[in-house]
Short mmCIF file of C-alpha atoms in Angstrom, two decimals:
data_model
loop_
_atom_site.label_atom_id
_atom_site.label_comp_id
_atom_site.label_asym_id
_atom_site.label_seq_id
_atom_site.Cartn_x
_atom_site.Cartn_y
_atom_site.Cartn_z
CA MET R 27 -2.68 -1.51 2.01
CA THR R 28 -0.57 -1.32 -1.08
CA CYS R 29 0.02 0.71 -4.22
CA ASP R 30 2.08 0.45 -7.36
CA VAL R 31 5.75 1.39 -7.25
CA GLU R 32 5.29 4.58 -9.28
CA THR R 33 2.70 5.88 -6.80
CA ALA R 34 4.93 4.90 -3.89
CA LEU R 35 7.88 6.70 -5.47
CA GLU R 36 5.83 9.84 -6.16
CA ARG R 37 4.70 9.91 -2.53
CA ALA R 38 8.20 9.26 -1.23
CA LEU R 39 9.70 12.04 -3.32
CA ALA R 40 7.04 14.44 -2.02
CA GLY R 41 7.93 13.69 1.61
CA PRO R 42 11.26 15.21 2.66
CA SER R 43 11.37 13.08 5.82
CA ARG R 44 11.16 9.85 3.78
CA ARG R 45 14.89 9.40 3.51
CA LEU R 46 15.69 5.90 2.24
CA SER R 47 12.42 5.40 0.38
CA ARG R 48 13.31 8.42 -1.77
CA ASN R 49 16.11 6.31 -3.27
CA LYS R 50 14.53 4.99 -6.49
CA ASP R 51 16.64 1.83 -6.70
CA PHE R 52 16.00 0.95 -3.06
CA LEU R 53 12.27 1.58 -3.34
CA ARG R 54 11.95 -0.45 -6.53
CA ARG R 55 13.78 -3.43 -4.94
CA VAL R 56 11.71 -3.30 -1.77
CA HIS R 57 8.49 -2.84 -3.69
CA ALA R 58 9.26 -5.78 -5.96
CA GLU R 59 9.76 -7.99 -2.90
CA TRP R 60 6.57 -6.64 -1.32
CA SER R 61 4.63 -7.40 -4.52
CA ARG R 62 5.79 -11.02 -4.36
CA GLN R 63 4.76 -11.32 -0.70
CA VAL R 64 1.33 -9.69 -0.83
CA PRO R 65 -0.48 -12.72 -2.35
CA GLN R 66 0.87 -14.91 0.47
CA ILE R 67 -0.51 -12.72 3.26
CA PRO R 68 -3.93 -13.80 4.49
CA ALA R 69 -6.13 -10.71 4.53
CA ASP R 70 -9.80 -9.88 4.69
CA LEU R 71 -9.20 -6.77 2.64
CA LEU R 72 -6.52 -5.41 0.35
CA LEU R 73 -6.64 -1.70 -0.36
CA ASP R 74 -4.78 -0.28 -3.35
CA THR R 75 -4.28 3.32 -2.32
CA ALA R 76 -3.33 4.29 -5.87
CA VAL R 77 -6.86 3.61 -7.10
CA SER R 78 -9.07 3.85 -4.00
CA SER R 79 -9.90 7.20 -2.49
CA LEU R 80 -9.80 7.71 1.25
CA ALA R 81 -13.61 7.67 1.36
CA GLU R 82 -13.77 4.41 -0.62
CA SER R 83 -11.15 2.83 1.62
CA VAL R 84 -12.99 3.85 4.78
CA LEU R 85 -16.24 2.44 3.41
CA ARG R 86 -14.59 -0.87 2.51
CA ILE R 87 -12.96 -1.13 5.95
CA HIS R 88 -16.28 -0.34 7.61
CA THR R 89 -18.02 -3.02 5.54
CA VAL R 90 -15.47 -5.69 6.50
CA LEU R 91 -15.68 -4.77 10.18
CA ALA R 92 -19.49 -4.76 10.11
CA LYS R 93 -19.48 -8.29 8.66
CA ARG R 94 -17.24 -9.44 11.52
CA ARG R 95 -19.76 -8.17 14.06
CA ASP R 96 -22.60 -10.15 12.50
#
């Protein structure tokens, strides 16, 4: 699961318990590193939570898991 840095920042600022991730400079640095690492991680599915709804994400996860059972 991933999302763009602006979405991550918006979510972090909305969550008062999200201490360090509410720091814009910190979050931007960490997110930039994460963005470089994502393509190197072998995955059956990558969900961008900024563009996929919960229902869409669940459906995609279900589809991947169903294929594994076959």
